[in-house]
mmCIF file of C-alpha atoms in Angstrom:
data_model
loop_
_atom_site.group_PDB
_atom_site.id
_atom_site.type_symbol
_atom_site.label_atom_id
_atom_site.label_comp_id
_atom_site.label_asym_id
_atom_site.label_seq_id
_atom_site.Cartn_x
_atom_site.Cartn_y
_atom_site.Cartn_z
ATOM 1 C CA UNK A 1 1.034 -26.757 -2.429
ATOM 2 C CA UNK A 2 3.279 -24.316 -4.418
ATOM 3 C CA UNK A 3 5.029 -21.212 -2.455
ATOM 4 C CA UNK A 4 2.890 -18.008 -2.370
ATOM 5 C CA UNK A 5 4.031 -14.968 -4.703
ATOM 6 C CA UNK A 6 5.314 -12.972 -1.889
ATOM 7 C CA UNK A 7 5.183 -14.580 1.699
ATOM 8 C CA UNK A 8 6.257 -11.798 4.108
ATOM 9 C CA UNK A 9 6.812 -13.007 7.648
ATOM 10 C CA UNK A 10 8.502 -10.831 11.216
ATOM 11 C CA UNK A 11 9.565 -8.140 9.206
ATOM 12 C CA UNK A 12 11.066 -5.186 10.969
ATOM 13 C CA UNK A 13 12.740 -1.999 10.376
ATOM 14 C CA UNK A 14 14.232 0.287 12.766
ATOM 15 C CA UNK A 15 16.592 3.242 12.985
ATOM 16 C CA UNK A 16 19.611 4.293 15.430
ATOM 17 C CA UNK A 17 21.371 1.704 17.368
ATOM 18 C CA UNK A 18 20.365 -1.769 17.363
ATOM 19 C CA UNK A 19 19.983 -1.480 21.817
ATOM 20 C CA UNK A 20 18.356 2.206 21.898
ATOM 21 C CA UNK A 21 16.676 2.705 18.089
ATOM 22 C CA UNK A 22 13.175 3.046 17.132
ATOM 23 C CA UNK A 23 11.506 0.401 15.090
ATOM 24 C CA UNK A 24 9.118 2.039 12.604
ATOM 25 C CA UNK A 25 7.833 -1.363 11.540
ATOM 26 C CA UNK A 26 7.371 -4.054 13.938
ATOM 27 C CA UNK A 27 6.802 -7.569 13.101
ATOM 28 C CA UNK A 28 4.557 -7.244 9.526
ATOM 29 C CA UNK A 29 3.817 -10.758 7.587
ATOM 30 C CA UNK A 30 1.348 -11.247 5.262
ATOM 31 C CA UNK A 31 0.996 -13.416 1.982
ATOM 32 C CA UNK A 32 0.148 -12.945 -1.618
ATOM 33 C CA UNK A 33 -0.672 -14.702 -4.756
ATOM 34 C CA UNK A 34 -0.667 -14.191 -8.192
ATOM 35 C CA UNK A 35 -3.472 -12.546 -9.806
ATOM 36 C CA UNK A 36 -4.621 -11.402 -6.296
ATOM 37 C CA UNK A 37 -4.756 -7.590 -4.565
ATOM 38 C CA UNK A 38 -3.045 -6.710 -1.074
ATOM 39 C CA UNK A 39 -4.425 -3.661 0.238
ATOM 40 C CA UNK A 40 -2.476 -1.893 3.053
ATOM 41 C CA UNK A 41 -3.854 0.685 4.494
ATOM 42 C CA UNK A 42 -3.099 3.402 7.610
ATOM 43 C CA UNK A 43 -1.925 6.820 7.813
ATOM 44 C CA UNK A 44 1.513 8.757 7.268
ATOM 45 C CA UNK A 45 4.013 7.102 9.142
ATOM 46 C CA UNK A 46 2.349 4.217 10.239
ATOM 47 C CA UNK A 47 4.884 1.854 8.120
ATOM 48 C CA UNK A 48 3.554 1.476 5.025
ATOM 49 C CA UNK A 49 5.788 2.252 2.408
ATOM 50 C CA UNK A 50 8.714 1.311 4.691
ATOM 51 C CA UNK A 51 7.736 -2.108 4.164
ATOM 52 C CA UNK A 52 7.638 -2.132 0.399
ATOM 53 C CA UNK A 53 10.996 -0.333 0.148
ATOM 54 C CA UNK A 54 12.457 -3.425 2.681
ATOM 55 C CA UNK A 55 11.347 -5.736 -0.113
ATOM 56 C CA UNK A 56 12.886 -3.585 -2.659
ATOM 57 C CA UNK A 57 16.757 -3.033 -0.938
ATOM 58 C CA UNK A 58 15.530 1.183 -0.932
ATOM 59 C CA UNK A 59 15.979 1.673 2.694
ATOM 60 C CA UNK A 60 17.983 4.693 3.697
ATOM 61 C CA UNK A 61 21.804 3.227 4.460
ATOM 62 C CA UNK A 62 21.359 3.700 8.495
ATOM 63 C CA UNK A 63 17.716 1.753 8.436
ATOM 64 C CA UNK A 64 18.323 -1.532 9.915
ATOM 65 C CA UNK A 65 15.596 -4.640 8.709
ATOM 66 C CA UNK A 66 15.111 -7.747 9.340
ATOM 67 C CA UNK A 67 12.465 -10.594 9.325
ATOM 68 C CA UNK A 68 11.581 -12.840 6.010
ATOM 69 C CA UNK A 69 10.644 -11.806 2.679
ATOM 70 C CA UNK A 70 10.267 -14.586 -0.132
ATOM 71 C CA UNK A 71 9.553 -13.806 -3.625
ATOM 72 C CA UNK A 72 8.988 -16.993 -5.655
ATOM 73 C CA UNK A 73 10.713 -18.614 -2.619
ATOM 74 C CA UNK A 74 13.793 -16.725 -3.180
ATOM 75 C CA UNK A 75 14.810 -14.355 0.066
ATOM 76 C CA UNK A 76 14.480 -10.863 -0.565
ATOM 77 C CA UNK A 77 15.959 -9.824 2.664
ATOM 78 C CA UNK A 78 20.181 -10.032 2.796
ATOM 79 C CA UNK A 79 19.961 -10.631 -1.114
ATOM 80 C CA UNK A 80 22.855 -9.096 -2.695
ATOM 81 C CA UNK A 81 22.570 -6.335 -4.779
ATOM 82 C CA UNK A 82 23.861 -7.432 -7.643
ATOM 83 C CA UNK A 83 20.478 -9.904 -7.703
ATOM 84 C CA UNK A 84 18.166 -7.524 -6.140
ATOM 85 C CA UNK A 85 18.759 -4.766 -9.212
ATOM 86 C CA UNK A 86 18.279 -8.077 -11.469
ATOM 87 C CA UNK A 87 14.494 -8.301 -9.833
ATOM 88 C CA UNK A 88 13.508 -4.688 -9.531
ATOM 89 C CA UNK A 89 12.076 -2.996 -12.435
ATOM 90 C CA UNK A 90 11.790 -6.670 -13.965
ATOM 91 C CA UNK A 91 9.779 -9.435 -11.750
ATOM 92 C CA UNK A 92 8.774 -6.665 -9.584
ATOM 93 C CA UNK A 93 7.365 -3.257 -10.490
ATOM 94 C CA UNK A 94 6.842 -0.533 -8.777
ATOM 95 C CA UNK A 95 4.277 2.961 -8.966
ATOM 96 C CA UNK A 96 6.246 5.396 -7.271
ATOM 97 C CA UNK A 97 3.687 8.025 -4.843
ATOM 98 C CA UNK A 98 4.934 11.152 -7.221
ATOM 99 C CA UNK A 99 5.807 10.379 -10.658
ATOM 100 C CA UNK A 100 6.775 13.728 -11.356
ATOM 101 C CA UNK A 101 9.422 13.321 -8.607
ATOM 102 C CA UNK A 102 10.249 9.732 -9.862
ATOM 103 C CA UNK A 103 10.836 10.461 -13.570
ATOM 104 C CA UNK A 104 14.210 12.144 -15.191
ATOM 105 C CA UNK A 105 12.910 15.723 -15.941
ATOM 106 C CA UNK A 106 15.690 15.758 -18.375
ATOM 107 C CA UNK A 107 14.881 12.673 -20.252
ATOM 108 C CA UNK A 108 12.163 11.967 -22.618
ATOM 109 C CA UNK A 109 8.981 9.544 -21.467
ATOM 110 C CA UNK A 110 10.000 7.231 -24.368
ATOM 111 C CA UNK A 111 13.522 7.361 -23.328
ATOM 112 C CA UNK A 112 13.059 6.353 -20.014
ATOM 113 C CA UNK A 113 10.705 3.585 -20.972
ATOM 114 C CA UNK A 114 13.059 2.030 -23.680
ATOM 115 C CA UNK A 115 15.570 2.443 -21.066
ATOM 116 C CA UNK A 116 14.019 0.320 -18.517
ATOM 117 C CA UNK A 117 13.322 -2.159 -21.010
ATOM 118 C CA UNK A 118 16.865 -2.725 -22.428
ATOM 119 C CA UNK A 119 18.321 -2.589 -19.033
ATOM 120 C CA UNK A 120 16.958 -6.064 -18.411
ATOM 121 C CA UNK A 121 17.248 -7.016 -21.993
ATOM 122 C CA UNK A 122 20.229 -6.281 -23.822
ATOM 123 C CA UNK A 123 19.276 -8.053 -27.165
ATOM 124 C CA UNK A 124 16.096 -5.751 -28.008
ATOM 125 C CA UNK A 125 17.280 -2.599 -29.741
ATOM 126 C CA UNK A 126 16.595 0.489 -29.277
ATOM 127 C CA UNK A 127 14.030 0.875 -32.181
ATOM 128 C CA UNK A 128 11.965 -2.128 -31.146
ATOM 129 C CA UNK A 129 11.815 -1.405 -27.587
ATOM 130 C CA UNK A 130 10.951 2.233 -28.923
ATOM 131 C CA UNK A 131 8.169 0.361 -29.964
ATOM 132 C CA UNK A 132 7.246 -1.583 -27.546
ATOM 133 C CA UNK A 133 6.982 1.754 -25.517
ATOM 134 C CA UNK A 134 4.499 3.175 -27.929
ATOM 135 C CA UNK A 135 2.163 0.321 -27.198
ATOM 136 C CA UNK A 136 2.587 0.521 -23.601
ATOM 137 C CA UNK A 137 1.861 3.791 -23.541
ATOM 138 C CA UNK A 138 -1.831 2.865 -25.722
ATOM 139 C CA UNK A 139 -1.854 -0.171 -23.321
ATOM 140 C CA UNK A 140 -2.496 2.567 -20.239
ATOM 141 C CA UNK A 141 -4.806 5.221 -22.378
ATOM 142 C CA UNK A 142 -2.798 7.474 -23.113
ATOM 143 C CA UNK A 143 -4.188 9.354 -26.347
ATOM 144 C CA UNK A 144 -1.137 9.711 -29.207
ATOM 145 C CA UNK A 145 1.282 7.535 -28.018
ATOM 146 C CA UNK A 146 3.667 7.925 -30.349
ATOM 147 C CA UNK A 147 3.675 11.380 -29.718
ATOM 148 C CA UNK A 148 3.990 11.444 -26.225
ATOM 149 C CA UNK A 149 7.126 9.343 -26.673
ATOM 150 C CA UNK A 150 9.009 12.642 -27.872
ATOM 151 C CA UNK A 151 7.635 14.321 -24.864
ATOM 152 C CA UNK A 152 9.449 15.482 -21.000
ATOM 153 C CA UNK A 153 7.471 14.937 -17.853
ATOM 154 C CA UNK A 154 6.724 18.088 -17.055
ATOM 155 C CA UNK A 155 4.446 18.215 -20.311
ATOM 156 C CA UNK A 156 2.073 15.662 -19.294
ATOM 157 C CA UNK A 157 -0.946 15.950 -16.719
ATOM 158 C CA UNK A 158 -0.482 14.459 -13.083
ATOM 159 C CA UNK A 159 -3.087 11.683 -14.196
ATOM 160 C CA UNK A 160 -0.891 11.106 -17.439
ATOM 161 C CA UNK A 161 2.517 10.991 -15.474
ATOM 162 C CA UNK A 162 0.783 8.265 -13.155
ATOM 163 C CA UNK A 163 -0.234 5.856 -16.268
ATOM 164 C CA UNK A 164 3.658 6.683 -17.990
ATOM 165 C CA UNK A 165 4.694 5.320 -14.034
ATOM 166 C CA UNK A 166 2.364 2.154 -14.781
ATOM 167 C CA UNK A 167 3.486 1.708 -17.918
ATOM 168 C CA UNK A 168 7.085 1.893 -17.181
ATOM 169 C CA UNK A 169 6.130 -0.453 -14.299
ATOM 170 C CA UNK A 170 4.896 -2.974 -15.938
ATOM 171 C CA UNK A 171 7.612 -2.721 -19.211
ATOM 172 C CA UNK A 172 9.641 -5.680 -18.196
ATOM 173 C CA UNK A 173 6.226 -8.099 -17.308
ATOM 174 C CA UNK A 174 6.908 -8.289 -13.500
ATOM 175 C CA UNK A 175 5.277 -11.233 -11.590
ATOM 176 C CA UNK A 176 4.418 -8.943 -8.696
ATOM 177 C CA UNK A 177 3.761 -4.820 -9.306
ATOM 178 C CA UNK A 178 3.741 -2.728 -5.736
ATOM 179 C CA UNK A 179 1.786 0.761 -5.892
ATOM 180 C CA UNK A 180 2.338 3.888 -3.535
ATOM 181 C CA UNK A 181 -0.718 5.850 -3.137
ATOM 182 C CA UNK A 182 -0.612 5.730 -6.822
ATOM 183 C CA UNK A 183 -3.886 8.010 -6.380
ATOM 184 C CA UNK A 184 -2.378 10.939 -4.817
ATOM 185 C CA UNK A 185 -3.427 14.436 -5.498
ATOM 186 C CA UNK A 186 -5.345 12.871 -8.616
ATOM 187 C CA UNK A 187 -8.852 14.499 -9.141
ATOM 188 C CA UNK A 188 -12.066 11.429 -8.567
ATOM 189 C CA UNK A 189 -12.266 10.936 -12.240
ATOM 190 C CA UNK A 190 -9.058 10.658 -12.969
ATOM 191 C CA UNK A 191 -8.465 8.128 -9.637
ATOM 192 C CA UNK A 192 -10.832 5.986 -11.020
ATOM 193 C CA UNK A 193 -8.714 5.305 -14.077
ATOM 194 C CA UNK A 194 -6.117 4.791 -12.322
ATOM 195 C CA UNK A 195 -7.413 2.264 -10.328
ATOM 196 C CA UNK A 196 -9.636 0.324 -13.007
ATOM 197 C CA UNK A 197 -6.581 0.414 -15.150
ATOM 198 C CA UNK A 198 -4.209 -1.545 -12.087
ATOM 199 C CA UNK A 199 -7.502 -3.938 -11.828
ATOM 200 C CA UNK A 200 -7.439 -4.862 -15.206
ATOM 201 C CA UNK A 201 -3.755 -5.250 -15.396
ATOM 202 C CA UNK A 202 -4.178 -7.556 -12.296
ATOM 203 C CA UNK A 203 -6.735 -9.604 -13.989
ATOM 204 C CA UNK A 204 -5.508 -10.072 -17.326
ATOM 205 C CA UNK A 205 -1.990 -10.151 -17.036
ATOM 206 C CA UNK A 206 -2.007 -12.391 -13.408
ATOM 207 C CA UNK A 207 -0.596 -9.963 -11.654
ATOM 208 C CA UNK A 208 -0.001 -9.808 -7.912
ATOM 209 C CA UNK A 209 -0.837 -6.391 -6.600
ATOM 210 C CA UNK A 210 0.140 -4.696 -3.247
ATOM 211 C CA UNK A 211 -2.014 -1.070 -3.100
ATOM 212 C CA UNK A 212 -1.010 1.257 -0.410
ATOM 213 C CA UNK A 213 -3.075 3.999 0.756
ATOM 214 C CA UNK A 214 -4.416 5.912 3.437
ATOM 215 C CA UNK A 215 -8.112 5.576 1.830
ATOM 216 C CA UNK A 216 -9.842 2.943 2.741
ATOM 217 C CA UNK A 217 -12.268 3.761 -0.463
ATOM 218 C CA UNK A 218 -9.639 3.076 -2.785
ATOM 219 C CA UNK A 219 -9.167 -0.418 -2.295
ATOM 220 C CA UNK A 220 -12.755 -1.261 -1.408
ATOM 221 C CA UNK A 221 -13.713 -2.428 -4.984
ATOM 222 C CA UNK A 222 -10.087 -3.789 -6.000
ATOM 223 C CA UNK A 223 -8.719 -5.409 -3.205
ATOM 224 C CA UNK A 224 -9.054 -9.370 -2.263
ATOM 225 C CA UNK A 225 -7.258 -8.887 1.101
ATOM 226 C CA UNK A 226 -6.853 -5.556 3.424
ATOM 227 C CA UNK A 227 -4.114 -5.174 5.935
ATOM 228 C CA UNK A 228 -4.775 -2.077 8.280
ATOM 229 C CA UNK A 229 -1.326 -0.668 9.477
ATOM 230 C CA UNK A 230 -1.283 1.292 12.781
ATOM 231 C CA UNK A 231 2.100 2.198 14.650
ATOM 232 C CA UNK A 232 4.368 0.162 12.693
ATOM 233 C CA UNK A 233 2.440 -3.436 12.640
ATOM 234 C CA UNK A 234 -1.028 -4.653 11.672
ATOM 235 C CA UNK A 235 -3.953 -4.106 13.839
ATOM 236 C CA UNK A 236 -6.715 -5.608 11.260
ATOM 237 C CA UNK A 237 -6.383 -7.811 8.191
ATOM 238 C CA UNK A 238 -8.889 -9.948 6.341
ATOM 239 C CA UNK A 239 -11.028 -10.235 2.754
ATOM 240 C CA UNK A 240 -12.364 -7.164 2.008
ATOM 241 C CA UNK A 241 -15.898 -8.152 3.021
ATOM 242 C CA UNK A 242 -14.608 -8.866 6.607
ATOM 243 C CA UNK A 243 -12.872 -5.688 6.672
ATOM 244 C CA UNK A 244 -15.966 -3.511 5.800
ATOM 245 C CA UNK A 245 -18.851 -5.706 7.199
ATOM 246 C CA UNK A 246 -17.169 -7.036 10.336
ATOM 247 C CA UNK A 247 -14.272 -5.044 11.637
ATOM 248 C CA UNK A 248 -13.243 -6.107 15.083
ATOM 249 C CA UNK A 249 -11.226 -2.858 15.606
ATOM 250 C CA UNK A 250 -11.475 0.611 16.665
ATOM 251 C CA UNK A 251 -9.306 1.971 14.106
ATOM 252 C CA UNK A 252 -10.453 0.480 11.295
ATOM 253 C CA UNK A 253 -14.241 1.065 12.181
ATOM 254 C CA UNK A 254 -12.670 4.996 12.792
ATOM 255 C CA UNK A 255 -10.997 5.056 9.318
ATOM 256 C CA UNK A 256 -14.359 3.252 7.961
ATOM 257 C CA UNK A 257 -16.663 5.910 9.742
ATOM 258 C CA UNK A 258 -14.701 8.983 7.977
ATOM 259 C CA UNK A 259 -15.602 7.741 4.736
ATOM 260 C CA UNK A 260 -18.250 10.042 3.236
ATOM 261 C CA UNK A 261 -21.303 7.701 2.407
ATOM 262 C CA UNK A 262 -23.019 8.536 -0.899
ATOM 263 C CA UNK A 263 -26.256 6.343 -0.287
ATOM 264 C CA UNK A 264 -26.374 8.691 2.973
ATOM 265 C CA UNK A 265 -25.295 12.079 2.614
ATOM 266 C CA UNK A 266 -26.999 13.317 5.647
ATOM 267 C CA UNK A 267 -24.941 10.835 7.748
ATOM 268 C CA UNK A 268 -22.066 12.490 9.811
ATOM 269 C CA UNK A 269 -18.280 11.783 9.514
ATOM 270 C CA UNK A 270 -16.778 10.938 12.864
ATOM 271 C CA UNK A 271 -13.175 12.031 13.035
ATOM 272 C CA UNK A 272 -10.329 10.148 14.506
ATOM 273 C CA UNK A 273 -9.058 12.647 17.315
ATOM 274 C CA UNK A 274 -5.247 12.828 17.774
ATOM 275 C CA UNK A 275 -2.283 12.119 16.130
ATOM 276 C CA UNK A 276 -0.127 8.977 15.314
ATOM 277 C CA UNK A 277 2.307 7.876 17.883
ATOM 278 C CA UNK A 278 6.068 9.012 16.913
ATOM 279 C CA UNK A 279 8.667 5.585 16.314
ATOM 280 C CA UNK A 280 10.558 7.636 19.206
ATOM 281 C CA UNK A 281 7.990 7.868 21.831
ATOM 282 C CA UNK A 282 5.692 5.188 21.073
ATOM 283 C CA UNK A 283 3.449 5.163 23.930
ATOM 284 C CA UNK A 284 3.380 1.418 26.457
ATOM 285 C CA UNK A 285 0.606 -1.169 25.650
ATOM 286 C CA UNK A 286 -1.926 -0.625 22.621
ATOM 287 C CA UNK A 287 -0.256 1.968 20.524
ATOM 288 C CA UNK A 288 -3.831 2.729 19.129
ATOM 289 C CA UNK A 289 -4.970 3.224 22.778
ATOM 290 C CA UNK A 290 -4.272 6.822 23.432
ATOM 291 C CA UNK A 291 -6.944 7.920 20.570
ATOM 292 C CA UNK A 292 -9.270 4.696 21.347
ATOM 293 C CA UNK A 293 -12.995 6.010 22.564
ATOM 294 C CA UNK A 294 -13.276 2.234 23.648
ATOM 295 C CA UNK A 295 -9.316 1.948 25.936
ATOM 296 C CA UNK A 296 -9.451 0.591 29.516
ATOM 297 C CA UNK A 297 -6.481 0.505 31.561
ATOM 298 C CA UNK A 298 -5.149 -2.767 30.784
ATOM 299 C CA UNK A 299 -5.050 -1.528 26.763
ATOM 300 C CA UNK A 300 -2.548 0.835 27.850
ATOM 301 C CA UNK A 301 -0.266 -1.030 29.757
ATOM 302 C CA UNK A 302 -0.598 -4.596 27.577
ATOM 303 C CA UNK A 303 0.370 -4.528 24.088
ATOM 304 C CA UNK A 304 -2.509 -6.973 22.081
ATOM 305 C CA UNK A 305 -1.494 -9.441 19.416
ATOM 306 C CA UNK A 306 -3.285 -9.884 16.356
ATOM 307 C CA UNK A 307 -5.527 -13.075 16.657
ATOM 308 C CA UNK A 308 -7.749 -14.389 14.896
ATOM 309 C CA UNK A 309 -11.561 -13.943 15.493
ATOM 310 C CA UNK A 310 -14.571 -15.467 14.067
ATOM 311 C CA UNK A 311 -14.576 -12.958 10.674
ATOM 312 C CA UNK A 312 -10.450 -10.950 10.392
ATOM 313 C CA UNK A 313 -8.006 -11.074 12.162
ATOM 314 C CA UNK A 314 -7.555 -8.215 14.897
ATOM 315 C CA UNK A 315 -4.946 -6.994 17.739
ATOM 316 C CA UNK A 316 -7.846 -5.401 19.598
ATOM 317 C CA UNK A 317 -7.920 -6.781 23.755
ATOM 318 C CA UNK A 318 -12.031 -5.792 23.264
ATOM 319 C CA UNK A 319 -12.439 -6.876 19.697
ATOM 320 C CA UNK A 320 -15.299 -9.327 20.785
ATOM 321 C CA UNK A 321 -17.035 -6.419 22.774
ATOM 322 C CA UNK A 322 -16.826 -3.571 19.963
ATOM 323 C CA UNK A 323 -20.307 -2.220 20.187
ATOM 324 C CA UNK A 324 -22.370 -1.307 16.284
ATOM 325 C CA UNK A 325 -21.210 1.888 14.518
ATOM 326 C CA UNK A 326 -24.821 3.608 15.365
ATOM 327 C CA UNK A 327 -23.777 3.515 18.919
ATOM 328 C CA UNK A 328 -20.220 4.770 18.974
ATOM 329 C CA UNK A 329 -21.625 7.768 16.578
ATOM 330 C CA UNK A 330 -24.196 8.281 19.319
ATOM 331 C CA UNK A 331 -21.754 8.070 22.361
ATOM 332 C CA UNK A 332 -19.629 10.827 20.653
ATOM 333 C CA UNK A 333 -22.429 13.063 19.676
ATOM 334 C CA UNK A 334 -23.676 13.121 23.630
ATOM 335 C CA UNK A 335 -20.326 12.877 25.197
ATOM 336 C CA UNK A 336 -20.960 9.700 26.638
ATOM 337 C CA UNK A 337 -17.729 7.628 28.161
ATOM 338 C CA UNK A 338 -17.402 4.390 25.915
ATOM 339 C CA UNK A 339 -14.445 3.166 28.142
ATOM 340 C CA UNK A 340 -16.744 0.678 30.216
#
């Protein structure tokens, strides 16, 4: 069997000294293929983006990482620069979380497009790949591309800064495209674009697609896979469908039960209480545990590994005895102690 598009396996990232640092991601692997979507999803600082910006050499200079990453079976981690600039912007993309942030304000859109182009391809010039960025720029729906060319980034709308990102993204026709919460601050309509525009691109170009998000709703209809990410590592990964219809763990039936439900307005959100555990003071056993309506004693003094269960994969020490959603809804409506 050929190598997987990205195979990511013990990756870690920490800060401070190698003997008394914190690890903000601890042990991630997963695998992708081509014309497939990753989702990973969890909430601010659970490791996310961290883990995309190993793959990418856009660490901060004191971040220490290490672990595999293979791209087309070449190691991402330890490459040198000089062949790590070669890959980024060109086999692999990447949709920044703020565009507006992420693009020169001082440049033109078209400028910064033609100048990704010809930075991996010296023999186009500048008036073809001028052209090239026009039709990338009709290639995301953006209405008078060859207008918006002339234009800075402050003149576009958020959701039109996110589709010049995608375009500029996807300039050089990367193998594998990574997206940050490319959603962000976008209005519903607008988000939906977005994302049908990154399914499409997935599906007709073969791209491989890693999504992150804090929304489980975003990748429900796009994603193949799901990773949930909680205190630096995974806690839940499967297919979509076992994600949603079988989740073997308390955060990811927490993050699925704050999901508003359209078929059922009337149906009440239950809220994950707490906050996520700082990389500093990362409490012993099941990070997860201290905000867990379902933690016994051992789950705070025994960290679980994920394993694999009849549906996902989970790193739950009760997975097998998570009771239905109706009943954890109920226990926290009366008060009643779910620990037993």
């Amino acid at each position: 069997m050929s190598d997987p598009l990205l195979a990511v396996d013990g990756l870690r990232i920490g800060f401070g000294p190698a003997k008394d640092g914190a690890e903000a991601v601890r042990g991630v692997g997963f695998t992708l293929e081509a014309g497939k979507v990753l989702g990973i999803v969890g909430e601010s600082g659970s490791g996310k983006s961290l883990t995309m910006m190993a793959l990418l050499q856009l660490l901060p200079g004191q971040a220490r990482c290490s672990g595999s990453a293979r791209f087309r079976g070449k190691e991402l981690i330890g490459m040198r620069k000089s062949e790590i600039r070669h890959l980024r912007g060109k086999d692999i993309g990447c949709v920044f979380q703020d565009p507006l942030s992420a693009f020169n304000p001082v440049k033109t859109i078209g400028d910064q497009i033609v100048e990704a182009i010809r930075l991996h391809d010296r023999r186009i010039s500048r008036r073809a790949a001028m052209k090239e960025a026009e039709e990338l720029l009709a290639a995301v729906s953006i209405p008078q591309p060859d207008q918006r060319l002339r234009q800075y980034p402050h003149e576009f709308s958020g959701g039109m800064r996110q589709r010049a990102m995608i375009a500029m993204a996807i300039a050089n026709k990367p193998a594998l495209l990574i997206a940050d919460e490319p959603t962000t601050a976008l209005d519903v309509t607008v988000q939906a674009q977005i994302l049908d525009l990154l399914r499409t691109l997935t599906r007709e170009r073969g791209i491989g697609l890693v999504l992150i998000t804090h929304d489980l709703g975003v990748v429900a209809g796009m994603a193949d896979n799901i990773a949930v990410m909680y205190g630096g590592r995974f806690v839940e990964a499967g297919t979509a469908d076992e994600i949603f219809y079988h989740t073997r763990h308390p955060y990811t039936r927490g993050l699925i039960e704050a999901m508003p439900k359209l078929d059922r307005p009337e149906e009440r959100l239950v809220a994950i209480e707490g906050t996520p555990p700082s990389i500093w003071s990362r409490p012993p056993g099941c990070s997860f545990a201290p905000r867990c309506y379902f933690a016994q004693e051992r789950c705070r003094q025994q960290e679980p590994e994920l394993r694999d269960l009849e549906h996902t994969r989970s790193a739950c020490l009760r997975a097998e005895e998570l009771p239905p959603r109706e009943t954890v809804a109920h226990a926290q409506d009366t008060g009643k102690d779910m620990t037993l």
